[in-house]
mmCIF file of C-alpha atoms in Angstrom:
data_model
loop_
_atom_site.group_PDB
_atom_site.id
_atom_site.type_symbol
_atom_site.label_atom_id
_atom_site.label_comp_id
_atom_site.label_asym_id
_atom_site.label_seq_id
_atom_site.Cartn_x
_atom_site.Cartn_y
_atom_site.Cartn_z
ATOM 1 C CA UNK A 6 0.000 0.000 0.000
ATOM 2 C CA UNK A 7 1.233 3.439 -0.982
ATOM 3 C CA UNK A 8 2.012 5.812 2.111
ATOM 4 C CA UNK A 9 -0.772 8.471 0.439
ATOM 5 C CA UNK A 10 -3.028 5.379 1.148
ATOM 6 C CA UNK A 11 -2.013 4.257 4.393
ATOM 7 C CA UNK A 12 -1.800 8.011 5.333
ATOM 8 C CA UNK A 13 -5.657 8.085 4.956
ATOM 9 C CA UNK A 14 -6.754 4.462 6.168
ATOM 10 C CA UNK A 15 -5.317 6.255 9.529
ATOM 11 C CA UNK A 16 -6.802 9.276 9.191
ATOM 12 C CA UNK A 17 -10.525 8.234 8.295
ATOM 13 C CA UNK A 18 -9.558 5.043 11.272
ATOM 14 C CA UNK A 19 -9.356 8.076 13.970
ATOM 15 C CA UNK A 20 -11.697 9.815 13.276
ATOM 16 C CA UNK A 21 -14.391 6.997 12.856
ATOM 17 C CA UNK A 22 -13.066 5.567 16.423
ATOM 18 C CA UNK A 23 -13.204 8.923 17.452
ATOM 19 C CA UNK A 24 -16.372 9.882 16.768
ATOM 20 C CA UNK A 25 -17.715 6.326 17.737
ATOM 21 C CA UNK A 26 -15.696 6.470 21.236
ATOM 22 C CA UNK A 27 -17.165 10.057 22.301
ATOM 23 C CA UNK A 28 -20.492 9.472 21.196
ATOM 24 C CA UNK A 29 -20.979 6.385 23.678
ATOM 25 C CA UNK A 30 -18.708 8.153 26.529
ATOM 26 C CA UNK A 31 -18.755 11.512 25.453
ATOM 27 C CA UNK A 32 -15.552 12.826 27.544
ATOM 28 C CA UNK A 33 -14.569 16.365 27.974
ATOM 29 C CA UNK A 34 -11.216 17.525 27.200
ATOM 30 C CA UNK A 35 -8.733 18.182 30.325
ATOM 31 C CA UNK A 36 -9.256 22.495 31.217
ATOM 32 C CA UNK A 37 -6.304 24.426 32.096
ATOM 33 C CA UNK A 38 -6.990 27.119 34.287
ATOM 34 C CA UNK A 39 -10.165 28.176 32.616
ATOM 35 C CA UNK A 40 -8.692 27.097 29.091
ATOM 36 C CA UNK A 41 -10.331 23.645 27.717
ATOM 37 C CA UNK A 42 -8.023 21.162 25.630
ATOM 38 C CA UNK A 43 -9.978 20.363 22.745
ATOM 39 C CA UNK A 44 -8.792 17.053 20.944
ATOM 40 C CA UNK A 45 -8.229 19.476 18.026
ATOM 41 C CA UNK A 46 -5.404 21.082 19.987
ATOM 42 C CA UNK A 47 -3.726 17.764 20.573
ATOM 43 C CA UNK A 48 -4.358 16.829 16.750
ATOM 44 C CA UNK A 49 -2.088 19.911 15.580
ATOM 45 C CA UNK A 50 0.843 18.818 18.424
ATOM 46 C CA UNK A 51 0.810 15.469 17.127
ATOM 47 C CA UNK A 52 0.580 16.242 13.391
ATOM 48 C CA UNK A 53 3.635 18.469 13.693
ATOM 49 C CA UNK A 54 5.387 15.509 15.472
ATOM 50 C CA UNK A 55 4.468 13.551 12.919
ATOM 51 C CA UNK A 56 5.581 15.654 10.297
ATOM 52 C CA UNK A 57 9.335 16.521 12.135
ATOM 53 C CA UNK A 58 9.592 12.820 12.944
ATOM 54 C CA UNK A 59 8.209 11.692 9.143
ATOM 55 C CA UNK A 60 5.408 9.722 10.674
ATOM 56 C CA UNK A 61 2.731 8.582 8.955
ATOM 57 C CA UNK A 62 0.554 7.014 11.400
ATOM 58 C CA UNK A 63 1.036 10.042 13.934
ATOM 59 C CA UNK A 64 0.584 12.528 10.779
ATOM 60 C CA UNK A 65 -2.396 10.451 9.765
ATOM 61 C CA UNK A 66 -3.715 10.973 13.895
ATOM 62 C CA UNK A 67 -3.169 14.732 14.161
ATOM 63 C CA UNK A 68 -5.148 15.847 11.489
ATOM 64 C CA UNK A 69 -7.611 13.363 11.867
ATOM 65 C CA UNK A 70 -7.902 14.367 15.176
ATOM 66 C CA UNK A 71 -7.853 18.152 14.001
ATOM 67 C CA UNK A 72 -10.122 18.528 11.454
ATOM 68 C CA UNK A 73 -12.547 15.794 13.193
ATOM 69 C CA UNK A 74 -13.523 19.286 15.578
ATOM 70 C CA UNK A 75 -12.809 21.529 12.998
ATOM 71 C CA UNK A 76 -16.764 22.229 12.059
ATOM 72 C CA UNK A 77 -17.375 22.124 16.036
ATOM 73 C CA UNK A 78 -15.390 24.989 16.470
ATOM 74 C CA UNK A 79 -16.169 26.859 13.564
ATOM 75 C CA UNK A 80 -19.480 26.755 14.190
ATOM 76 C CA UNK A 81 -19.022 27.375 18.140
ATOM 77 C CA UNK A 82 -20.010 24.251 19.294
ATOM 78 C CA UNK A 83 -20.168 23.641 23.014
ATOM 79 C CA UNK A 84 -21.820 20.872 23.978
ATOM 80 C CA UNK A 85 -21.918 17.060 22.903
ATOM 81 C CA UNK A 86 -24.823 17.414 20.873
ATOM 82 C CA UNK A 87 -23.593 20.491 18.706
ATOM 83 C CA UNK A 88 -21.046 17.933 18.023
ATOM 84 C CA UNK A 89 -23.260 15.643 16.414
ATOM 85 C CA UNK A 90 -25.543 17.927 14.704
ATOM 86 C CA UNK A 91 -26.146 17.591 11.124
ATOM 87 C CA UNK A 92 -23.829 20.903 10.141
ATOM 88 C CA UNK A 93 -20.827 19.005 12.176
ATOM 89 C CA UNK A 94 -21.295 15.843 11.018
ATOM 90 C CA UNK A 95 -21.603 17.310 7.292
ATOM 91 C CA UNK A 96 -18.742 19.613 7.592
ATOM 92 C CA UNK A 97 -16.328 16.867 9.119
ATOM 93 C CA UNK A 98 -17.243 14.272 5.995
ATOM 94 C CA UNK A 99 -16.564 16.998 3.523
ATOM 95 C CA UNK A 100 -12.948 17.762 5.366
ATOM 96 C CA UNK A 101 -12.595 14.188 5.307
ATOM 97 C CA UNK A 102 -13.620 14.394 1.157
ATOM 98 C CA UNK A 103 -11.305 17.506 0.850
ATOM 99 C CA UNK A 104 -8.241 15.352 2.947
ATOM 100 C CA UNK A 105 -8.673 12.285 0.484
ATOM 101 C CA UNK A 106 -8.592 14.071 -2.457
ATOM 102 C CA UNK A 107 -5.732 16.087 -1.575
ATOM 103 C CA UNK A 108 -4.056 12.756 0.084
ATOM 104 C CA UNK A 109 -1.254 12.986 -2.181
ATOM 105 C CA UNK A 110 -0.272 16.383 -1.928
ATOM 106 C CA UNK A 111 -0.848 16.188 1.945
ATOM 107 C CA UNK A 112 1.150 13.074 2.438
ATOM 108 C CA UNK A 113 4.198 14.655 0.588
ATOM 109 C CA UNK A 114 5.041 16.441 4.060
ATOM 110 C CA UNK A 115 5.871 13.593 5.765
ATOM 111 C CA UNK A 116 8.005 12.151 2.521
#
């Protein structure tokens, strides 16, 4: 399997396990001070590992992670049922449609 491909078998993996894990046991995200750690925050930490330590699965993980809460926080989401409305479950499949048909050019980072 090319690394384009196996660079978005992980990404659409997270986000699917993702979305499955938090809808079941939705979880909120640690809070520092008053500041709340979104997984979307973690996402862009581990994509930029990934990217330094030419990673795909970690890669594949951060921006899954990332644009999985994308919508949410576009659309100022703040509770576990924004994040399962129809306008952030539609916006997250067409960032995952816009991420797989820009796999190649995406996946050349970590190259």
């Amino acid at each position: 399997m090319k690394k384009k491909n196996n660079f978005f078998a992980v990404f659409l993996a997270t986000i699917i396990i993702v979305r499955i894990f938090l809808f079941f046991w939705p979880l909120s995200g640690p809070v520092v001070g008053e500041f709340r750690i979104h997984h979307y925050l973690t996402g862009i930490v581990l994509a930029i590992i990934g990217v330094s330590a030419r990673s795909t699965m970690l890669y594949g993980i951060g921006l899954a992670l990332f644009f999985d809460e994308l919508t949410f926080v576009l659309i100022g989401g703040n509770t576990h049922q924004a994040n399962y409305s129809l306008v952030s479950l539609l916006g997250t499949a067409i960032f995952v449609c816009m991420v797989f048909l820009f796999r190649k050019k995406i996946s050349k980072l970590i190259q």
